[in-house]
Amino acid sequence: MKKSTRFNILIALTYSVTLIGGMFLGYKFLKDQGFQINRDARLATTEAQKVEDIIHIINKNYVDDVNADSLHHLPIDSLLHQLDPHSMYLPATKAFELEEALEGNFEGIGVEYYILNDTLLVTNVLKDGPAFFAGVKQGDKILRVDSAYVSGKSLPRSEMIGKIKGRRGTSVLISFLRPGNTVPTLLNIKRGKVDVSSIDAAYMLNNETAYVRISKFGANTDNDFIETVRSLKTKGMKKLVLDLRDNGGGYVTAATGLANQFLPENKLIVYTEGKHEPRTDYYTTGGGEFEQGKLAVLINENSASASEIFAGAIQDLDRGIIIGRRSFGKGLVQEQFAFDDGSALNLTIARYYTPLGRSIQKSYKKGYVAYQHELEDRYKDGELTAMNTKTRDSLQKTFIYTTQSGKRVYGGGGIQPDVYVKLDTLGYNKFYGTLVDKKVLIDFVFDVLADRYTSTYLAQSLNTFSINDTDYKDLLKYIQAKNINIDVKQLIASKPLIYNDLKLMLCKYHLGYAGYYKAHNLTDNVVKQALVSLQ
């Protein structure tokens, strides 16, 4: 997915570069993302026979018509490249890892850590996790895991990460160096399952409008949302801004379960269909927690799969307004076919469609998506009459759908928002990009600023906080110490952006994701547009 937006860079600065150590990770949320494992009789192991078996499976199960005769002479990888971007062959080790991930076997102690100056720095300890109860604290430095040293300049990155994860019930001995101490602390921690909410933030933007950020569609997303909404209602919530930007998907049943909280009974949410797969419809059951209040859903180019299922249903059924930028366009159902040697074939067997029949999946054809979007933009800009009859009719049939209220919505892959908010690039330049690429800003926060500010101070001054002159001068020294040439003109141009990024990362460190989004939304144009649209 694209990594070009300001929001994406901020996310990358805060938690994409923060490694998750011993957490119950989001891989489990792939399990119902249109994916299942075929556990019937195992298939042959020789390369030639695999090719024949794969072609047979394609003929019997693939989502579209395929000319199988043209595939016989190709090696496996090349053969699958003729299909779609998501059908693939997995060697035995990769197939095992994916199956393990789909089963949700990611357990540990519940900490987040970051590699700072060749040292693993604990940046967050999940409440009620094994590490929390063992006394691990934010700011601790991890020196050794069991007998393996995980900090030190001589260690490659691969030797520093992944040592803490393990099966529930097993123990791990960790050596920590606590701030202010010179002698390491040894803690023996028993690993366990760590519950991680898929809701990153939930708070009131104003007296009647709430903001809820959902980062993934997990097994408990709808239940988490119900509890969150009930809490927000006690604070006066009548309208909701639901943020699904950069939400790459997860359980399909979580998306349909969430949609059920907004839609009345017996409404079609999504359906799947393929050449060999009969149509399967997903309907609401009614009794949702937020069927009446005004709703704005935020999406961007990294909102995918389950996020698109939800946004498409809300848009097609006129339940809310979609704001942001076109979503990613991932709408495929896949099944895994296992071979005798442990390898496997992941094959696309069906597509997801919105209630009005729009395919969520973007075209595989090179250049076709750009052509679609160009035609679509011309239509919306009033240029349709300038097209020839054939092009106009094709465009109408392919792209233009009408909801019950008469609103036009657009197909062609992904979900096109009702209100488009262009990319905010103010302050971006080569110098700023260098600071991001080299992780200078987040290093500076963890290395210097984190100890200068407290969570209490940041929470009390969230609306007005900015780093002071001393902080800024120290940042310039820090940049120079990293052997980065300071371009004064570009520095001045990006200074407001740098200040804001440092604030956001400080809030993430001291106030968690909730604090991060509260600070971020103060200047977020998409959130501002949502508030206007909900009036």
Coordinates of C-alpha atoms in Angstrom, one line a residue:
M1 CA 0.0 0.0 0.0
K2 CA 1.0 3.6 -0.5
K3 CA 3.1 5.3 2.2
S4 CA 2.8 8.8 0.8
T5 CA 0.3 10.6 3.1
R6 CA 1.1 12.8 6.1
F7 CA -1.1 10.5 8.2
N8 CA 0.9 7.5 7.1
I9 CA 4.2 9.0 7.9
L10 CA 2.9 10.0 11.3
I11 CA 1.8 6.5 11.9
A12 CA 5.1 5.2 10.8
L13 CA 6.9 7.6 13.1
T14 CA 4.9 6.5 16.1
Y15 CA 4.1 2.8 16.0
S16 CA 5.2 1.3 12.7
V17 CA 8.8 1.7 13.8
T18 CA 7.9 0.6 17.3
L19 CA 8.4 -3.2 17.4
I20 CA 5.8 -5.2 19.2
G21 CA 7.4 -7.6 21.6
G22 CA 5.5 -10.6 23.0
M23 CA 2.1 -9.2 22.1
F24 CA -0.9 -11.1 20.7
L25 CA -0.5 -9.7 17.2
G26 CA -2.9 -8.7 14.5
Y27 CA -2.1 -11.7 12.3
K28 CA -5.0 -13.6 13.9
F29 CA -7.3 -11.1 12.3
L30 CA -6.5 -12.5 8.8
K31 CA -8.4 -15.7 9.6
D32 CA -11.8 -14.5 8.4
Q33 CA -10.6 -12.0 5.9
G34 CA -12.1 -14.1 3.1
F35 CA -9.6 -16.9 3.8
Q36 CA -10.0 -20.6 4.6
I37 CA -7.8 -23.7 4.5
N38 CA -8.8 -26.8 2.5
R39 CA -7.9 -29.7 4.7
D40 CA -9.0 -32.5 2.3
A41 CA -6.6 -35.1 0.9
R42 CA -3.1 -33.9 0.5
L43 CA -1.8 -33.2 -3.0
A44 CA 1.3 -34.5 -4.7
T45 CA 4.9 -33.2 -4.1
T46 CA 6.8 -33.3 -7.3
E47 CA 7.2 -30.0 -9.2
A48 CA 5.6 -31.3 -12.4
Q49 CA 2.8 -32.9 -10.6
K50 CA 2.2 -29.8 -8.6
V51 CA 1.8 -27.8 -11.8
E52 CA -0.8 -30.2 -13.0
D53 CA -2.6 -30.2 -9.7
I54 CA -2.5 -26.4 -9.5
I55 CA -4.0 -26.1 -13.0
H56 CA -6.7 -28.6 -12.0
I57 CA -7.5 -26.6 -8.8
I58 CA -7.6 -23.4 -10.8
N59 CA -10.0 -24.9 -13.3
K60 CA -12.2 -26.2 -10.5
N61 CA -12.1 -23.2 -8.1
Y62 CA -10.7 -20.0 -9.5
V63 CA -12.9 -16.9 -9.4
D64 CA -12.7 -16.2 -13.1
D65 CA -12.5 -18.1 -16.4
V66 CA -8.9 -19.1 -17.2
N67 CA -7.3 -20.5 -20.3
A68 CA -5.6 -23.5 -18.6
D69 CA -3.8 -24.7 -21.8
S70 CA -1.7 -21.5 -21.7
L71 CA -0.4 -22.3 -18.2
H72 CA 1.1 -25.8 -18.6
H73 CA 4.5 -24.7 -19.8
L74 CA 5.0 -22.2 -17.0
P75 CA 6.8 -22.7 -13.6
I76 CA 4.5 -22.4 -10.6
D77 CA 5.3 -18.7 -9.6
S78 CA 4.9 -17.5 -13.2
L79 CA 1.7 -19.5 -13.6
L80 CA 0.1 -17.8 -10.6
H81 CA 1.3 -14.4 -11.8
Q82 CA -1.1 -14.8 -14.7
L83 CA -4.1 -14.8 -12.3
D84 CA -4.2 -12.0 -9.7
P85 CA -1.9 -10.3 -7.2
H86 CA -3.1 -12.4 -4.2
S87 CA -3.0 -15.9 -5.5
M88 CA 0.3 -17.4 -4.6
Y89 CA 2.4 -20.5 -3.9
L90 CA 3.8 -20.8 -0.4
P91 CA 6.9 -23.0 0.4
A92 CA 6.4 -25.3 3.4
T93 CA 7.9 -22.9 6.0
K94 CA 5.8 -20.0 4.8
A95 CA 2.7 -22.1 4.7
F96 CA 3.3 -23.2 8.3
E97 CA 3.9 -19.6 9.4
L98 CA 0.7 -18.4 7.8
E99 CA -1.4 -21.3 9.2
E100 CA 0.0 -20.6 12.6
A101 CA -0.8 -16.9 12.2
L102 CA -4.3 -17.7 11.1
E103 CA -4.8 -19.9 14.2
G104 CA -3.9 -16.9 16.3
N105 CA -0.9 -18.5 18.2
F106 CA 0.8 -15.2 19.0
E107 CA 1.3 -14.9 22.7
G108 CA 3.9 -13.3 24.9
I109 CA 4.4 -10.8 27.8
G110 CA 2.7 -7.7 26.4
V111 CA 5.3 -5.0 25.7
E112 CA 6.1 -2.6 22.9
Y113 CA 9.7 -1.8 22.3
Y114 CA 11.9 0.3 20.0
I115 CA 15.5 -0.1 18.9
L116 CA 17.2 3.1 20.2
N117 CA 20.9 3.5 19.8
D118 CA 21.3 -0.3 19.5
T119 CA 19.3 -0.9 22.7
L120 CA 15.7 -2.3 23.0
L121 CA 13.7 0.4 24.8
V122 CA 10.4 -0.5 26.3
T123 CA 8.0 2.2 25.0
N124 CA 4.7 0.7 26.3
V125 CA 3.5 -1.9 28.7
L126 CA 0.1 -3.3 28.0
K127 CA -2.2 -3.0 31.0
D128 CA -3.1 -6.3 32.7
G129 CA -0.6 -8.2 30.6
P130 CA 2.2 -10.5 32.1
A131 CA 4.8 -7.8 31.9
F132 CA 2.5 -5.3 33.6
F133 CA 2.0 -7.6 36.6
A134 CA 5.7 -8.5 36.7
G135 CA 6.6 -4.8 37.1
V136 CA 8.1 -3.9 33.7
K137 CA 8.0 -0.2 33.2
Q138 CA 8.0 2.2 30.3
G139 CA 11.6 3.4 29.7
D140 CA 13.2 0.1 30.8
K141 CA 16.0 -1.1 28.5
I142 CA 16.1 -4.8 27.6
L143 CA 19.6 -6.1 27.8
R144 CA 19.2 -9.9 27.7
V145 CA 16.4 -12.4 27.0
D146 CA 17.2 -15.7 28.6
S147 CA 20.8 -16.3 27.6
A148 CA 20.7 -14.2 24.5
Y149 CA 21.9 -10.6 24.6
V150 CA 19.6 -8.3 22.5
S151 CA 21.3 -5.0 23.0
G152 CA 24.7 -3.9 21.8
K153 CA 26.3 -2.3 18.7
S154 CA 27.8 -5.6 17.6
L155 CA 24.5 -7.3 17.2
P156 CA 22.6 -7.3 13.9
R157 CA 19.0 -6.2 13.9
S158 CA 17.9 -9.8 13.3
E159 CA 19.5 -10.9 16.5
M160 CA 17.8 -8.2 18.5
I161 CA 14.1 -8.8 17.8
G162 CA 11.7 -11.7 18.1
K163 CA 13.3 -13.2 21.2
I164 CA 10.5 -12.4 23.6
K165 CA 7.5 -14.0 21.8
G166 CA 6.6 -17.6 22.8
R167 CA 3.8 -19.9 23.8
R168 CA 1.4 -19.1 26.7
G169 CA 2.6 -20.8 29.9
T170 CA 6.3 -20.8 29.0
S171 CA 8.6 -18.5 31.0
V172 CA 11.2 -16.0 29.8
L173 CA 14.0 -14.5 31.9
I174 CA 14.6 -10.9 31.0
S175 CA 17.4 -8.5 32.1
F176 CA 16.3 -4.9 32.3
L177 CA 18.2 -1.7 33.0
R178 CA 15.9 0.8 34.7
P179 CA 16.5 4.5 34.3
G180 CA 18.7 5.8 37.2
N181 CA 20.0 2.3 38.0
T182 CA 23.4 1.0 37.3
V183 CA 22.6 -2.7 38.1
P184 CA 20.3 -4.6 35.8
T185 CA 17.0 -6.1 37.1
L186 CA 16.2 -9.7 36.4
L187 CA 12.5 -10.7 36.0
N188 CA 11.2 -14.1 35.2
I189 CA 7.9 -13.6 33.3
K190 CA 5.4 -16.3 32.4
R191 CA 4.0 -15.6 28.9
G192 CA 0.3 -15.4 28.4
K193 CA -2.4 -14.3 26.0
V194 CA -2.5 -10.5 25.8
D195 CA -5.8 -8.9 25.0
V196 CA -5.4 -6.0 22.6
S197 CA -8.4 -3.9 21.8
S198 CA -9.0 -3.0 18.1
I199 CA -10.2 0.4 19.2
D200 CA -7.2 2.8 19.6
A201 CA -9.1 5.9 20.7
A202 CA -12.6 7.0 21.7
Y203 CA -13.5 10.4 23.1
M204 CA -15.8 13.4 22.5
L205 CA -14.7 15.9 19.9
N206 CA -17.4 18.3 21.1
N207 CA -20.5 18.2 23.3
E208 CA -22.4 15.9 20.9
T209 CA -19.9 14.4 18.5
A210 CA -17.6 11.5 19.4
Y211 CA -14.5 10.2 17.6
V212 CA -13.7 6.4 17.5
R213 CA -10.6 5.0 15.8
I214 CA -10.6 1.4 14.8
S215 CA -7.2 0.1 13.6
K216 CA -8.3 -3.4 12.6
F217 CA -11.3 -5.7 12.5
G218 CA -10.7 -8.3 15.2
A219 CA -12.7 -11.0 16.8
N220 CA -14.0 -8.6 19.5
T221 CA -14.4 -5.4 17.5
D222 CA -18.1 -5.3 17.5
N223 CA -18.3 -6.1 21.3
D224 CA -15.5 -3.5 22.0
F225 CA -17.5 -1.0 19.9
I226 CA -20.8 -1.7 21.8
E227 CA -19.0 -1.0 25.2
T228 CA -17.4 2.1 23.7
V229 CA -20.7 3.5 22.3
R230 CA -22.5 2.9 25.6
S231 CA -19.8 4.8 27.4
L232 CA -19.8 7.7 24.9
K233 CA -23.6 8.0 25.1
T234 CA -23.3 8.8 28.8
K235 CA -21.2 11.7 27.7
G236 CA -23.8 13.1 25.3
M237 CA -22.9 11.5 22.0
K238 CA -25.4 12.0 19.2
K239 CA -23.0 12.0 16.2
L240 CA -20.0 9.9 15.4
V241 CA -16.8 10.2 13.4
L242 CA -15.6 6.7 12.8
D243 CA -11.9 6.6 11.6
L244 CA -11.0 3.6 9.5
R245 CA -7.9 5.2 7.8
D246 CA -5.0 2.8 7.5
N247 CA -7.2 0.0 8.7
G248 CA -6.1 -2.9 6.5
G249 CA -9.0 -5.2 7.4
G250 CA -9.3 -8.3 9.5
Y251 CA -12.3 -10.6 10.2
V252 CA -15.1 -10.1 7.7
T253 CA -17.6 -11.2 10.4
A254 CA -16.2 -8.3 12.5
A255 CA -17.0 -5.9 9.7
T256 CA -20.5 -7.2 9.3
G257 CA -20.9 -7.2 13.0
L258 CA -19.9 -3.6 13.2
A259 CA -22.2 -2.7 10.3
N260 CA -25.0 -4.4 12.3
Q261 CA -24.5 -1.7 15.0
F262 CA -25.5 1.0 12.5
L263 CA -28.1 -0.6 10.2
P264 CA -31.7 -1.8 10.7
E265 CA -32.7 -5.4 10.5
N266 CA -32.6 -7.4 7.2
K267 CA -30.3 -5.1 5.3
L268 CA -27.7 -6.6 2.9
I269 CA -24.2 -5.7 4.0
V270 CA -22.1 -7.5 1.5
Y271 CA -22.1 -10.6 -0.7
T272 CA -19.5 -12.9 -2.2
E273 CA -19.6 -14.6 -5.6
G274 CA -17.2 -16.4 -7.9
K275 CA -17.3 -18.6 -11.0
H276 CA -17.4 -21.7 -8.9
E277 CA -18.7 -20.2 -5.7
P278 CA -22.5 -19.5 -5.4
R279 CA -23.5 -16.1 -4.1
T280 CA -23.5 -15.8 -0.3
D281 CA -25.3 -12.9 1.3
Y282 CA -24.6 -11.3 4.7
Y283 CA -27.6 -9.5 6.3
T284 CA -28.1 -7.4 9.4
T285 CA -30.0 -8.8 12.4
G286 CA -31.0 -5.5 13.9
G287 CA -30.8 -4.2 17.4
G288 CA -27.6 -2.2 16.9
E289 CA -26.3 0.4 19.4
F290 CA -26.1 3.3 17.0
E291 CA -28.8 2.9 14.4
Q292 CA -30.1 6.5 14.5
G293 CA -27.3 9.0 15.1
K294 CA -25.4 10.9 12.3
L295 CA -22.3 9.1 11.1
A296 CA -19.1 10.1 9.2
V297 CA -16.7 7.3 8.2
L298 CA -13.1 8.3 7.4
I299 CA -11.1 6.3 4.8
N300 CA -7.9 6.6 2.8
E301 CA -5.8 4.6 0.3
N302 CA -4.7 2.2 3.0
S303 CA -8.2 1.3 4.2
A304 CA -8.7 -2.2 2.8
S305 CA -10.8 -5.4 2.7
A306 CA -13.1 -5.4 5.8
S307 CA -12.8 -1.6 6.1
E308 CA -14.1 -1.4 2.5
I309 CA -16.9 -3.8 3.2
F310 CA -18.1 -1.7 6.0
A311 CA -17.7 1.7 4.2
G312 CA -19.4 0.3 1.1
A313 CA -22.4 -0.8 3.1
I314 CA -22.7 2.5 4.9
Q315 CA -22.5 4.4 1.6
D316 CA -24.8 2.2 -0.5
L317 CA -27.5 2.1 2.2
D318 CA -27.3 5.9 2.8
R319 CA -26.5 5.4 6.5
G320 CA -23.6 7.9 6.7
I321 CA -21.2 10.1 4.8
I322 CA -17.8 8.7 3.6
I323 CA -14.9 11.2 3.8
G324 CA -11.3 11.1 2.8
R325 CA -9.7 9.4 -0.2
R326 CA -10.4 6.4 -2.3
S327 CA -9.8 3.1 -0.4
F328 CA -7.2 0.5 -1.4
G329 CA -9.4 -1.9 -3.5
K330 CA -8.9 -5.4 -1.9
G331 CA -12.0 -7.5 -2.3
L332 CA -11.0 -11.1 -2.8
V333 CA -11.9 -14.3 -1.0
Q334 CA -9.1 -16.9 -0.9
E335 CA -8.8 -20.5 0.0
Q336 CA -5.6 -22.5 0.8
F337 CA -4.9 -25.9 -0.8
A338 CA -2.2 -27.9 1.0
F339 CA 0.4 -30.2 -0.6
D340 CA 1.9 -33.4 0.9
D341 CA 5.3 -31.7 1.6
G342 CA 3.7 -28.9 3.6
S343 CA 3.7 -26.3 0.8
A344 CA 0.4 -24.8 -0.2
L345 CA -1.5 -22.8 -2.8
N346 CA -3.5 -19.7 -1.9
L347 CA -6.1 -19.2 -4.6
T348 CA -8.7 -16.5 -5.1
I349 CA -12.1 -18.2 -5.3
A350 CA -14.6 -15.2 -5.1
R351 CA -15.0 -11.5 -4.8
Y352 CA -16.7 -9.2 -2.4
Y353 CA -19.5 -6.9 -3.6
T354 CA -21.3 -4.0 -1.9
P355 CA -25.1 -4.0 -1.5
L356 CA -25.5 -2.2 -4.8
G357 CA -23.3 -4.7 -6.6
R358 CA -20.0 -2.8 -6.7
S359 CA -16.9 -4.9 -6.8
I360 CA -14.5 -3.8 -4.1
Q361 CA -11.5 -5.3 -5.9
K362 CA -9.6 -3.0 -8.2
S363 CA -8.6 -4.3 -11.7
Y364 CA -5.5 -6.4 -12.1
K365 CA -4.8 -4.9 -15.5
K366 CA -1.9 -2.5 -15.7
G367 CA -3.0 1.0 -16.3
Y368 CA -6.7 0.1 -16.2
V369 CA -7.4 1.6 -12.8
A370 CA -5.9 4.9 -13.8
Y371 CA -8.1 4.9 -16.9
Q372 CA -11.1 4.1 -14.8
H373 CA -10.4 6.9 -12.4
E374 CA -9.8 9.4 -15.2
L375 CA -13.1 8.6 -16.7
E376 CA -14.8 8.8 -13.3
D377 CA -13.3 12.2 -12.6
R378 CA -14.4 13.4 -16.0
Y379 CA -17.9 12.3 -15.3
K380 CA -18.0 14.0 -11.9
D381 CA -16.5 17.2 -13.4
G382 CA -19.4 17.4 -15.9
E383 CA -17.5 16.2 -19.0
L384 CA -19.5 13.1 -19.6
T385 CA -21.4 14.9 -22.5
A386 CA -18.2 15.3 -24.3
M387 CA -17.6 11.6 -24.5
N388 CA -18.8 9.4 -27.4
T389 CA -21.9 7.4 -26.8
K390 CA -20.1 4.0 -26.4
T391 CA -17.7 5.4 -23.8
R392 CA -20.5 7.2 -22.0
D393 CA -22.7 4.1 -21.8
S394 CA -19.7 2.0 -20.7
L395 CA -18.9 4.4 -18.0
Q396 CA -22.5 4.6 -16.7
K397 CA -22.7 0.8 -16.6
T398 CA -19.3 0.3 -15.0
F399 CA -19.0 3.2 -12.5
I400 CA -22.2 4.9 -11.7
Y401 CA -24.6 3.4 -9.2
T402 CA -27.6 5.2 -7.5
T403 CA -28.6 4.7 -3.9
Q404 CA -32.2 4.7 -2.7
S405 CA -31.9 8.4 -1.8
G406 CA -30.7 9.2 -5.4
K407 CA -27.1 9.7 -4.4
R408 CA -24.5 8.6 -7.0
V409 CA -21.7 6.3 -5.9
Y410 CA -18.9 4.9 -8.0
G411 CA -17.4 1.5 -8.8
G412 CA -14.2 0.6 -10.4
G413 CA -12.4 -0.8 -7.3
G414 CA -12.2 0.6 -3.8
I415 CA -14.7 3.0 -2.2
Q416 CA -14.8 6.5 -3.5
P417 CA -15.6 8.9 -0.7
D418 CA -18.7 11.2 -0.8
V419 CA -16.4 14.1 0.3
Y420 CA -12.9 14.1 -1.0
V421 CA -10.2 15.7 1.1
K422 CA -7.0 16.2 -0.8
L423 CA -3.5 15.2 0.5
D424 CA -2.0 17.8 2.7
T425 CA 1.7 18.1 1.7
L426 CA 2.5 21.4 3.4
G427 CA 5.9 21.2 5.0
Y428 CA 7.1 18.2 3.0
N429 CA 10.5 18.4 1.4
K430 CA 13.7 16.4 1.0
F431 CA 15.1 17.5 4.3
Y432 CA 12.0 16.5 6.2
G433 CA 12.0 13.2 4.4
T434 CA 15.5 12.5 5.5
L435 CA 14.6 13.1 9.1
V436 CA 11.7 10.6 8.7
D437 CA 13.7 8.0 6.8
K438 CA 16.5 8.0 9.4
K439 CA 14.0 8.1 12.3
V440 CA 15.7 11.1 13.7
L441 CA 12.5 12.6 15.2
I442 CA 11.4 9.6 17.0
D443 CA 14.9 8.9 18.2
F444 CA 15.0 12.4 19.6
V445 CA 11.7 12.0 21.4
F446 CA 12.8 8.7 23.1
D447 CA 16.4 9.7 23.7
V448 CA 15.8 13.3 24.9
L449 CA 12.3 14.7 25.1
A450 CA 10.6 11.8 26.9
D451 CA 12.3 12.6 30.2
R452 CA 11.6 16.3 29.9
Y453 CA 7.9 16.0 30.0
T454 CA 5.3 14.1 32.0
S455 CA 2.0 12.6 31.0
T456 CA 0.2 14.9 33.4
Y457 CA 1.7 18.0 31.9
L458 CA 0.9 16.9 28.3
A459 CA -2.7 15.9 29.2
Q460 CA -3.3 19.3 30.8
S461 CA -1.7 21.3 27.9
L462 CA -2.7 19.2 24.9
N463 CA -4.4 22.0 23.0
T464 CA -1.6 24.5 23.4
F465 CA 1.6 22.4 23.9
S466 CA 4.6 22.9 21.7
I467 CA 8.3 22.2 22.2
N468 CA 10.3 25.2 23.6
D469 CA 13.3 26.9 22.2
T470 CA 15.7 24.8 24.2
D471 CA 14.1 21.6 22.8
Y472 CA 14.4 23.0 19.3
K473 CA 18.1 23.9 19.7
D474 CA 18.8 20.5 21.1
L475 CA 17.1 18.9 18.1
L476 CA 19.4 20.8 15.7
K477 CA 22.4 19.5 17.6
Y478 CA 20.9 16.0 17.6
I479 CA 20.4 16.2 13.8
Q480 CA 24.0 17.4 13.3
A481 CA 25.3 14.6 15.5
K482 CA 23.6 12.2 13.1
N483 CA 25.8 13.7 10.3
I484 CA 22.8 15.1 8.5
N485 CA 23.4 18.3 6.7
I486 CA 20.8 21.0 7.7
D487 CA 19.2 22.8 4.8
V488 CA 18.1 26.0 6.5
K489 CA 15.5 27.0 3.9
Q490 CA 13.9 23.5 3.9
L491 CA 14.2 23.4 7.7
I492 CA 12.2 26.6 8.0
A493 CA 9.6 25.4 5.6
S494 CA 9.1 22.1 7.5
K495 CA 9.4 23.5 11.0
P496 CA 5.7 23.5 11.8
L497 CA 5.4 19.9 10.7
I498 CA 8.5 18.9 12.7
Y499 CA 7.0 20.6 15.8
N500 CA 3.7 18.9 15.4
D501 CA 5.3 15.5 14.8
L502 CA 7.4 15.8 18.0
K503 CA 4.3 16.7 19.9
L504 CA 2.4 13.7 18.5
M505 CA 5.2 11.2 19.3
L506 CA 5.5 12.6 22.8
C507 CA 1.8 12.2 23.3
K508 CA 2.0 8.6 22.0
Y509 CA 4.8 7.8 24.4
H510 CA 3.2 9.3 27.5
L511 CA -0.6 9.2 26.8
G512 CA -0.8 6.1 24.5
Y513 CA -2.8 5.9 21.2
A514 CA -5.7 7.8 22.7
G515 CA -3.4 10.8 23.5
Y516 CA -1.8 10.5 20.0
Y517 CA -5.1 10.7 18.2
K518 CA -6.5 13.5 20.4
A519 CA -3.4 15.6 19.5
H520 CA -3.4 14.6 15.9
N521 CA -7.1 15.4 15.4
L522 CA -6.5 19.0 16.5
T523 CA -5.0 19.8 13.1
D524 CA -6.4 17.0 10.9
N525 CA -8.3 18.4 7.9
V526 CA -10.2 15.2 7.4
V527 CA -11.6 15.3 10.9
K528 CA -12.4 19.0 10.5
Q529 CA -14.3 18.2 7.3
A530 CA -16.2 15.5 9.1
L531 CA -17.3 17.9 11.8
V532 CA -18.5 20.3 9.1
S533 CA -20.3 17.5 7.2
L534 CA -22.2 16.3 10.3
Q535 CA -23.7 19.8 11.0

